[in-house]
Short mmCIF file of C-alpha atoms in Angstrom, two decimals:
data_model
loop_
_atom_site.label_atom_id
_atom_site.label_comp_id
_atom_site.label_asym_id
_atom_site.label_seq_id
_atom_site.Cartn_x
_atom_site.Cartn_y
_atom_site.Cartn_z
CA UNK Y 284 161.91 231.37 166.93
CA UNK Y 285 161.67 228.45 164.55
CA UNK Y 286 158.32 227.45 166.00
CA UNK Y 287 156.90 230.91 165.24
CA UNK Y 288 158.39 231.09 161.72
CA UNK Y 289 157.06 227.76 160.45
CA UNK Y 290 153.32 228.60 160.70
CA UNK Y 291 153.95 231.91 158.94
CA UNK Y 292 155.81 230.21 156.10
CA UNK Y 293 153.07 227.56 155.86
CA UNK Y 294 150.38 230.25 155.65
CA UNK Y 295 152.32 232.08 152.92
CA UNK Y 296 152.75 228.83 150.94
CA UNK Y 297 149.05 228.06 151.16
CA UNK Y 298 148.16 231.58 150.08
CA UNK Y 299 150.46 231.37 147.04
CA UNK Y 300 149.04 227.95 146.14
CA UNK Y 301 145.48 229.25 146.38
CA UNK Y 302 146.39 232.25 144.19
CA UNK Y 303 147.96 230.01 141.52
CA UNK Y 304 144.98 227.66 141.52
CA UNK Y 305 142.59 230.58 141.24
CA UNK Y 306 144.53 231.99 138.30
CA UNK Y 307 144.55 228.60 136.62
CA UNK Y 308 140.78 228.29 136.93
CA UNK Y 309 140.28 231.68 135.30
CA UNK Y 310 142.19 230.79 132.12
CA UNK Y 311 140.02 230.75 128.99
CA UNK Y 312 136.79 230.83 130.95
CA UNK Y 313 133.83 233.11 130.55
CA UNK Y 314 131.89 234.79 133.34
CA UNK Y 315 134.58 235.20 135.96
CA UNK Y 316 136.29 231.86 135.61
CA UNK Y 317 133.26 229.59 135.73
CA UNK Y 318 132.79 226.97 133.06
CA UNK Y 319 129.70 227.86 131.04
CA UNK Y 320 127.30 225.67 129.07
CA UNK Y 321 125.63 227.45 126.17
CA UNK Y 322 122.54 226.06 124.46
CA UNK Y 323 122.37 226.25 120.67
CA UNK Y 324 119.15 225.42 118.82
CA UNK Y 325 118.81 224.77 115.10
CA UNK Y 326 117.96 222.33 112.33
CA UNK Y 327 119.72 218.97 112.51
CA UNK Y 328 121.13 219.20 108.99
CA UNK Y 329 122.35 222.76 109.63
CA UNK Y 330 124.09 221.92 112.87
CA UNK Y 331 125.85 218.97 111.24
CA UNK Y 332 127.59 221.06 108.59
CA UNK Y 333 131.33 220.45 108.71
CA UNK Y 334 132.15 224.10 109.37
CA UNK Y 335 129.64 224.27 112.23
CA UNK Y 336 131.10 221.18 113.90
CA UNK Y 337 134.55 222.64 113.39
CA UNK Y 338 133.82 226.01 115.02
CA UNK Y 339 132.03 224.29 117.92
CA UNK Y 340 135.06 222.08 118.59
CA UNK Y 341 137.45 225.03 118.31
CA UNK Y 342 135.41 226.96 120.87
CA UNK Y 343 135.17 224.10 123.36
CA UNK Y 344 138.88 223.32 123.11
CA UNK Y 345 139.93 226.96 123.42
CA UNK Y 346 137.67 227.91 126.34
CA UNK Y 347 136.78 224.74 128.20
CA UNK Y 348 133.14 225.78 127.97
CA UNK Y 349 130.45 223.36 126.84
CA UNK Y 350 127.80 223.52 124.14
CA UNK Y 351 124.43 221.87 124.51
CA UNK Y 352 123.23 221.32 120.95
CA UNK Y 353 119.43 221.19 120.58
CA UNK Y 354 118.60 219.93 117.09
CA UNK Y 355 115.33 219.15 115.37
CA UNK Y 356 114.72 217.25 112.17
CA UNK Y 357 114.31 219.74 109.35
CA UNK Y 358 110.61 219.09 108.82
CA UNK Y 359 109.91 219.53 112.56
CA UNK Y 360 112.17 222.51 113.26
CA UNK Y 361 109.90 225.53 112.79
CA UNK Y 362 106.99 224.02 114.73
CA UNK Y 363 109.07 222.46 117.51
CA UNK Y 364 111.23 225.54 118.00
CA UNK Y 365 108.17 227.81 118.11
CA UNK Y 366 106.63 225.57 120.77
CA UNK Y 367 109.77 225.87 122.92
CA UNK Y 368 109.74 229.65 122.56
CA UNK Y 369 106.06 229.72 123.55
CA UNK Y 370 107.01 227.78 126.69
CA UNK Y 371 109.76 230.37 127.36
CA UNK Y 372 112.46 227.75 126.71
CA UNK Y 373 114.56 230.05 124.55
CA UNK Y 374 118.13 228.84 123.84
CA UNK Y 375 121.18 231.02 124.40
CA UNK Y 376 121.88 230.94 120.66
CA UNK Y 377 119.24 230.42 117.99
CA UNK Y 378 120.16 229.54 114.41
CA UNK Y 379 117.73 230.75 111.77
CA UNK Y 380 117.52 232.39 108.38
CA UNK Y 381 116.23 235.94 108.01
CA UNK Y 382 113.04 234.80 106.32
CA UNK Y 383 109.30 234.95 106.84
CA UNK Y 384 109.41 232.07 109.36
CA UNK Y 385 111.61 234.10 111.70
CA UNK Y 386 108.64 236.31 112.57
CA UNK Y 387 107.24 233.40 114.58
CA UNK Y 388 109.88 233.97 117.25
CA UNK Y 389 109.10 237.48 118.54
CA UNK Y 390 112.32 239.10 117.42
CA UNK Y 391 112.03 242.31 119.46
CA UNK Y 392 111.42 240.57 122.80
CA UNK Y 393 113.84 237.67 122.37
CA UNK Y 394 116.95 238.74 120.48
CA UNK Y 395 119.87 241.05 121.14
CA UNK Y 396 120.74 243.54 118.40
CA UNK Y 397 124.38 243.08 117.42
CA UNK Y 398 124.91 246.50 115.81
CA UNK Y 399 127.82 247.51 118.04
CA UNK Y 400 129.82 244.27 118.15
CA UNK Y 401 133.48 244.65 117.20
CA UNK Y 402 133.30 242.14 114.35
CA UNK Y 403 130.52 243.89 112.40
CA UNK Y 404 133.02 245.85 110.28
CA UNK Y 405 134.48 242.53 109.03
CA UNK Y 406 131.18 241.45 107.46
CA UNK Y 407 130.85 241.86 103.71
CA UNK Y 408 128.22 244.36 102.66
CA UNK Y 409 125.92 241.68 101.23
CA UNK Y 410 126.20 239.40 104.29
CA UNK Y 411 125.48 242.27 106.66
CA UNK Y 412 122.53 243.48 104.56
CA UNK Y 413 120.98 239.99 104.64
CA UNK Y 414 120.92 240.01 108.46
CA UNK Y 415 119.23 243.38 108.99
CA UNK Y 416 115.63 243.83 110.10
CA UNK Y 417 113.30 246.49 108.76
CA UNK Y 418 114.77 249.02 111.18
CA UNK Y 419 118.36 248.36 110.11
CA UNK Y 420 119.28 246.35 113.22
CA UNK Y 421 121.73 243.46 112.90
CA UNK Y 422 119.89 240.34 114.03
CA UNK Y 423 122.61 237.73 113.93
CA UNK Y 424 126.10 236.64 112.94
CA UNK Y 425 125.95 235.19 109.39
CA UNK Y 426 128.20 232.20 109.98
CA UNK Y 427 127.20 230.23 106.92
CA UNK Y 428 127.82 229.29 103.30
CA UNK Y 429 127.09 232.01 100.76
CA UNK Y 430 126.15 229.81 97.86
CA UNK Y 431 124.54 229.76 94.40
CA UNK Y 432 121.45 227.58 93.98
CA UNK Y 433 120.50 226.11 90.64
CA UNK Y 434 120.15 222.85 88.75
CA UNK Y 435 123.32 220.82 89.27
CA UNK Y 436 123.67 218.05 86.72
CA UNK Y 437 125.94 215.13 85.89
CA UNK Y 438 127.75 216.44 82.82
CA UNK Y 439 129.63 213.17 82.37
CA UNK Y 440 126.37 211.25 82.07
CA UNK Y 441 124.83 213.78 79.69
CA UNK Y 442 127.94 213.71 77.51
CA UNK Y 443 127.87 209.90 77.38
CA UNK Y 444 124.25 210.06 76.19
CA UNK Y 445 124.92 212.79 73.65
CA UNK Y 446 122.72 215.24 75.54
CA UNK Y 447 123.27 218.92 76.38
CA UNK Y 448 122.18 221.11 79.31
CA UNK Y 449 119.05 223.19 78.77
CA UNK Y 450 118.85 226.92 78.12
CA UNK Y 451 115.03 227.18 77.85
CA UNK Y 452 112.02 225.62 79.56
CA UNK Y 453 111.14 223.62 76.44
CA UNK Y 454 114.67 222.24 76.20
CA UNK Y 455 114.59 221.29 79.86
CA UNK Y 456 111.28 219.45 79.49
CA UNK Y 457 112.64 217.52 76.50
CA UNK Y 458 115.82 216.70 78.42
CA UNK Y 459 113.83 215.33 81.37
CA UNK Y 460 111.62 213.18 79.19
CA UNK Y 461 114.58 211.85 77.21
CA UNK Y 462 116.38 210.85 80.41
CA UNK Y 463 113.24 209.19 81.76
CA UNK Y 464 112.79 207.27 78.50
CA UNK Y 465 116.42 206.14 78.75
CA UNK Y 466 115.89 204.70 82.23
CA UNK Y 467 117.36 207.46 84.40
CA UNK Y 468 115.68 209.54 87.06
CA UNK Y 469 115.96 213.04 85.58
CA UNK Y 470 115.67 214.98 88.87
CA UNK Y 471 116.41 213.92 92.42
CA UNK Y 472 113.47 215.61 94.18
CA UNK Y 473 113.73 214.97 97.96
CA UNK Y 474 110.07 215.30 98.90
CA UNK Y 475 110.53 213.68 102.31
CA UNK Y 476 111.29 216.63 104.58
CA UNK Y 477 113.07 218.95 102.12
CA UNK Y 478 111.32 222.21 101.36
CA UNK Y 479 113.54 224.60 99.39
CA UNK Y 480 112.80 223.47 95.83
CA UNK Y 481 109.50 225.33 95.39
CA UNK Y 482 111.00 228.69 96.32
CA UNK Y 483 113.27 228.49 93.26
CA UNK Y 484 110.18 228.50 91.06
CA UNK Y 485 108.49 231.26 93.05
CA UNK Y 486 111.49 233.61 93.15
CA UNK Y 487 111.23 234.93 89.57
CA UNK Y 488 107.51 235.62 89.91
CA UNK Y 489 108.11 238.16 92.67
CA UNK Y 490 111.74 239.21 92.22
CA UNK Y 491 110.89 240.36 88.68
CA UNK Y 492 107.71 242.12 89.77
CA UNK Y 493 108.12 243.92 93.13
CA UNK Y 494 104.69 245.54 92.77
CA UNK Y 495 103.11 242.08 92.61
CA UNK Y 496 104.94 241.13 95.80
CA UNK Y 497 103.77 244.34 97.46
CA UNK Y 498 100.14 243.68 96.58
CA UNK Y 499 100.38 240.08 97.83
CA UNK Y 500 101.90 241.24 101.11
CA UNK Y 501 99.16 243.83 101.58
CA UNK Y 502 96.56 241.08 101.06
CA UNK Y 503 95.17 242.79 97.97
CA UNK Y 504 95.68 239.67 95.85
CA UNK Y 505 96.38 236.00 96.50
CA UNK Y 506 98.39 233.25 94.82
CA UNK Y 507 95.19 232.19 93.08
CA UNK Y 508 95.15 235.53 91.25
CA UNK Y 509 98.64 234.99 89.80
CA UNK Y 510 98.73 232.73 86.70
CA UNK Y 511 102.47 232.03 87.10
CA UNK Y 512 101.86 230.32 90.44
CA UNK Y 513 99.43 227.85 88.90
CA UNK Y 514 101.87 227.27 86.03
CA UNK Y 515 104.63 226.36 88.48
CA UNK Y 516 102.42 224.03 90.51
CA UNK Y 517 101.16 222.43 87.30
CA UNK Y 518 104.73 221.88 86.11
CA UNK Y 519 105.71 220.18 89.37
CA UNK Y 520 102.58 217.99 89.29
CA UNK Y 521 103.22 217.00 85.68
CA UNK Y 522 106.90 216.30 86.37
CA UNK Y 523 105.95 213.93 89.17
CA UNK Y 524 103.30 212.19 87.02
CA UNK Y 525 105.76 211.87 84.12
CA UNK Y 526 108.27 210.07 86.32
CA UNK Y 527 110.81 212.89 86.21
CA UNK Y 528 111.33 212.62 89.99
CA UNK Y 529 111.61 208.82 89.90
CA UNK Y 530 109.45 206.27 91.66
CA UNK Y 531 110.55 206.82 95.27
CA UNK Y 532 110.75 210.61 95.54
CA UNK Y 533 108.20 210.67 98.38
CA UNK Y 534 110.63 208.58 100.45
CA UNK Y 535 113.69 210.54 99.31
CA UNK Y 536 115.07 212.82 102.05
CA UNK Y 537 118.16 214.89 102.77
CA UNK Y 538 120.44 211.90 103.34
CA UNK Y 539 119.33 210.29 100.07
CA UNK Y 540 120.40 213.08 97.71
CA UNK Y 541 124.10 212.19 97.68
CA UNK Y 542 123.69 208.47 96.93
CA UNK Y 543 121.02 209.23 94.34
CA UNK Y 544 123.05 211.58 92.18
CA UNK Y 545 126.44 210.18 93.19
CA UNK Y 546 125.51 206.76 91.84
CA UNK Y 547 124.08 208.17 88.62
CA UNK Y 548 120.57 206.92 89.36
CA UNK Y 549 119.44 210.55 89.18
CA UNK Y 550 121.07 212.99 86.79
CA UNK Y 551 120.09 216.40 88.23
CA UNK Y 552 119.03 218.01 91.49
CA UNK Y 553 117.99 221.52 92.53
CA UNK Y 554 120.51 222.50 95.20
CA UNK Y 555 123.49 224.81 95.94
CA UNK Y 556 127.21 224.54 95.22
CA UNK Y 557 128.37 224.38 98.85
CA UNK Y 558 126.40 221.19 99.36
CA UNK Y 559 128.93 219.38 97.19
CA UNK Y 560 131.67 220.32 99.65
CA UNK Y 561 129.79 219.68 102.87
CA UNK Y 562 127.36 216.81 102.20
CA UNK Y 563 128.28 215.07 98.95
CA UNK Y 564 129.95 211.69 99.55
CA UNK Y 565 133.28 211.70 97.73
CA UNK Y 566 133.25 207.88 97.60
CA UNK Y 567 130.37 207.85 95.13
CA UNK Y 568 130.72 206.49 91.62
CA UNK Y 569 130.69 210.04 90.29
CA UNK Y 570 132.87 212.74 91.82
CA UNK Y 571 132.60 216.49 92.15
CA UNK Y 572 134.37 216.93 88.81
CA UNK Y 573 131.53 215.14 87.01
CA UNK Y 574 128.99 217.87 87.79
CA UNK Y 575 128.11 221.23 86.29
CA UNK Y 576 125.48 223.94 86.75
CA UNK Y 577 122.55 225.23 84.71
CA UNK Y 578 119.47 227.24 85.72
CA UNK Y 579 116.43 225.81 87.48
CA UNK Y 580 113.43 225.55 85.14
CA UNK Y 581 109.99 225.37 86.78
CA UNK Y 582 107.97 227.20 84.12
CA UNK Y 583 108.17 230.64 85.74
CA UNK Y 584 111.22 232.13 84.01
CA UNK Y 585 111.93 231.87 80.29
CA UNK Y 586 115.69 231.53 80.73
CA UNK Y 587 115.52 229.71 84.04
CA UNK Y 588 116.73 231.06 87.36
CA UNK Y 589 119.44 230.84 89.99
CA UNK Y 590 118.97 231.88 93.61
CA UNK Y 591 121.52 233.92 95.53
CA UNK Y 592 122.69 232.86 98.96
CA UNK Y 593 120.52 232.55 102.06
CA UNK Y 594 122.55 232.89 105.25
CA UNK Y 595 121.92 231.10 108.51
CA UNK Y 596 122.40 233.50 111.42
CA UNK Y 597 123.51 232.82 114.98
CA UNK Y 598 121.22 235.00 117.09
CA UNK Y 599 121.74 235.94 120.75
CA UNK Y 600 119.01 235.53 123.36
CA UNK Y 601 118.98 238.93 125.02
CA UNK Y 602 117.29 237.51 128.14
CA UNK Y 603 119.89 234.79 128.65
CA UNK Y 604 121.73 234.73 131.97
CA UNK Y 605 124.75 233.81 129.84
CA UNK Y 606 124.48 236.79 127.47
CA UNK Y 607 128.07 237.92 128.12
CA UNK Y 608 129.32 234.44 127.22
CA UNK Y 609 127.03 234.31 124.19
CA UNK Y 610 128.52 237.51 122.82
CA UNK Y 611 132.02 236.15 123.51
CA UNK Y 612 131.08 232.99 121.59
CA UNK Y 613 129.92 235.05 118.59
CA UNK Y 614 133.14 237.06 118.71
CA UNK Y 615 135.09 233.80 118.76
CA UNK Y 616 133.24 232.60 115.67
CA UNK Y 617 133.80 235.96 113.95
CA UNK Y 618 137.57 235.90 114.49
CA UNK Y 619 139.53 235.41 111.22
CA UNK Y 620 141.87 232.85 112.78
CA UNK Y 621 138.85 230.74 113.77
CA UNK Y 622 136.48 231.12 110.81
CA UNK Y 623 139.31 230.54 108.35
CA UNK Y 624 139.93 227.17 109.99
CA UNK Y 625 136.22 226.31 109.92
CA UNK Y 626 135.72 227.29 106.26
CA UNK Y 627 138.98 225.86 104.96
CA UNK Y 628 138.24 224.23 101.58
CA UNK Y 629 134.54 225.12 101.68
CA UNK Y 630 133.06 226.50 98.48
CA UNK Y 631 131.41 229.78 99.40
CA UNK Y 632 131.35 233.43 98.52
CA UNK Y 633 132.80 235.42 101.44
CA UNK Y 634 130.65 236.42 104.39
CA UNK Y 635 133.69 237.98 106.08
CA UNK Y 636 136.18 240.35 104.51
CA UNK Y 637 138.99 238.38 106.11
CA UNK Y 638 138.02 235.00 104.62
CA UNK Y 639 140.98 233.50 102.78
CA UNK Y 640 140.69 229.72 103.02
CA UNK Y 641 137.33 229.21 101.28
CA UNK Y 642 137.27 228.29 97.60
CA UNK Y 643 135.12 229.15 94.60
CA UNK Y 644 133.32 226.24 93.00
CA UNK Y 645 134.43 225.58 89.44
CA UNK Y 646 130.81 224.76 88.65
CA UNK Y 647 129.80 228.30 89.59
CA UNK Y 648 132.78 229.86 87.81
CA UNK Y 649 132.02 228.01 84.57
CA UNK Y 650 128.36 229.10 84.69
CA UNK Y 651 129.28 232.71 85.46
CA UNK Y 652 127.73 234.27 82.35
CA UNK Y 653 124.46 232.39 82.78
CA UNK Y 654 124.33 233.26 86.49
CA UNK Y 655 124.88 236.95 85.77
CA UNK Y 656 121.95 236.91 83.34
CA UNK Y 657 119.49 234.82 85.36
CA UNK Y 658 120.26 235.09 89.10
CA UNK Y 659 117.58 236.47 91.44
CA UNK Y 660 117.85 237.45 95.05
CA UNK Y 661 116.13 234.96 97.34
CA UNK Y 662 112.59 236.31 97.43
CA UNK Y 663 109.94 233.72 98.22
CA UNK Y 664 111.28 232.46 101.54
CA UNK Y 665 112.52 235.82 102.76
CA UNK Y 666 109.96 238.37 101.51
CA UNK Y 667 106.52 236.79 101.11
CA UNK Y 668 104.44 237.60 104.19
CA UNK Y 669 103.41 234.41 105.96
CA UNK Y 670 105.54 232.17 103.76
CA UNK Y 671 106.53 228.89 105.38
CA UNK Y 672 108.70 226.50 103.41
CA UNK Y 673 107.56 223.62 105.62
CA UNK Y 674 103.90 224.43 105.00
CA UNK Y 675 104.46 224.59 101.24
CA UNK Y 676 106.31 221.26 101.25
CA UNK Y 677 103.50 219.64 103.23
CA UNK Y 678 100.88 221.00 100.80
CA UNK Y 679 102.79 219.70 97.79
CA UNK Y 680 102.94 216.26 99.41
CA UNK Y 681 99.16 216.37 99.62
CA UNK Y 682 99.10 216.94 95.87
CA UNK Y 683 101.69 214.25 95.20
CA UNK Y 684 99.57 211.82 97.22
CA UNK Y 685 96.52 212.81 95.15
CA UNK Y 686 94.70 214.23 98.16
CA UNK Y 687 94.27 217.46 96.19
CA UNK Y 688 94.78 218.72 92.66
CA UNK Y 689 96.70 221.68 91.25
CA UNK Y 690 93.94 224.20 91.99
CA UNK Y 691 93.53 222.75 95.48
CA UNK Y 692 97.27 222.98 96.07
CA UNK Y 693 97.31 226.68 95.18
CA UNK Y 694 94.27 227.24 97.39
CA UNK Y 695 95.95 225.54 100.34
CA UNK Y 696 99.11 227.59 99.78
CA UNK Y 697 96.98 230.72 100.12
CA UNK Y 698 95.13 229.46 103.18
CA UNK Y 699 98.26 228.50 105.11
CA UNK Y 700 100.11 231.67 104.08
CA UNK Y 701 97.24 233.93 105.16
CA UNK Y 702 96.79 232.00 108.41
CA UNK Y 703 100.47 232.45 109.25
CA UNK Y 704 100.39 236.15 108.30
CA UNK Y 705 97.44 236.68 110.63
CA UNK Y 706 99.20 234.77 113.38
CA UNK Y 707 102.14 237.14 112.96
CA UNK Y 708 99.68 240.09 113.01
CA UNK Y 709 100.95 241.44 109.71
CA UNK Y 710 98.97 244.57 108.72
CA UNK Y 711 96.33 243.92 106.06
CA UNK Y 712 95.61 240.37 107.15
#
């Protein structure tokens, strides 16, 4: 009797053990209990944002899944990523802005529309609108900083010199020259790999004249036909020649902005408020409290300009074998309990209705009246057909290096823009 009972008991014990082990393996795992590795591709500086690192760590700790981060230096990103897509090496998750460059990546064939995801109702109206394509489809999850771009300046330094922020282009030019004559670098201009500065000058030209933008995008006119474009390029060229960007701006890159303005070597930079909370070194000589905000002046808007937020989207590869896990990852990121941890203390306007831990920059609050009068929606990078920030930055470097002049710079801007528009098969080109 005992001999017969023991094998049965042993079999039952083994079965229970196997069941418990199986249940344990299924905890917090995607795709039926298997550990999944998701690939995420983006710009190096984007992927290193504190809130991105935070949400990645939260996800890995909560699920046991892994993330394979594929990052490219900012100046290489668009070209390198496009090459990978052309080789059919599309990541599970692709991080990109909803701008003209996105058209390089065959949106319809590669990306999953997120219209019906459960978290869509938690997006603010402006964040959701930014991520829509022409057909009203939601392209990505806007997990990003919703910031205000402008000219951030060291108010402590200006006060010590008896100088005031500018309210007109003429005042700004005088301010820059006075600072240069005093021995300061007026503007930290990171010409080595950074490409956003020119769009601030271009925004007013087209945001204030939608018909002009429409004619440009239908290839009826070119940059060369628009006097304001030449004025902006001329201003940038003159600023460089006058020493307003300092002596080493061609070697100044993303990692050099913080030490440049934090030390007081440079007094101003064209950037966004969230940068001070994610990338500004708090151990600098000057702290966050020493800075304030005024408009960007690049000779295209009488009262200067501010640019509204551009949002980096996490887009899902619809052909991924891990699509179910990708959508679960996006839902994880879009959960209030997770994004409020990631954005804790970050200065940003809400992307989610449930955001409660982010803060509003005092710099932006204090400049509220000026922002209300002079802010434009981001236009150049997102709405000009064939626009490539990297191409524009490269062309301006050619001018800085005296390989071309102002007229040649504008001509090259047209040539590269039209070439890209044709590559994207945009009607009219």
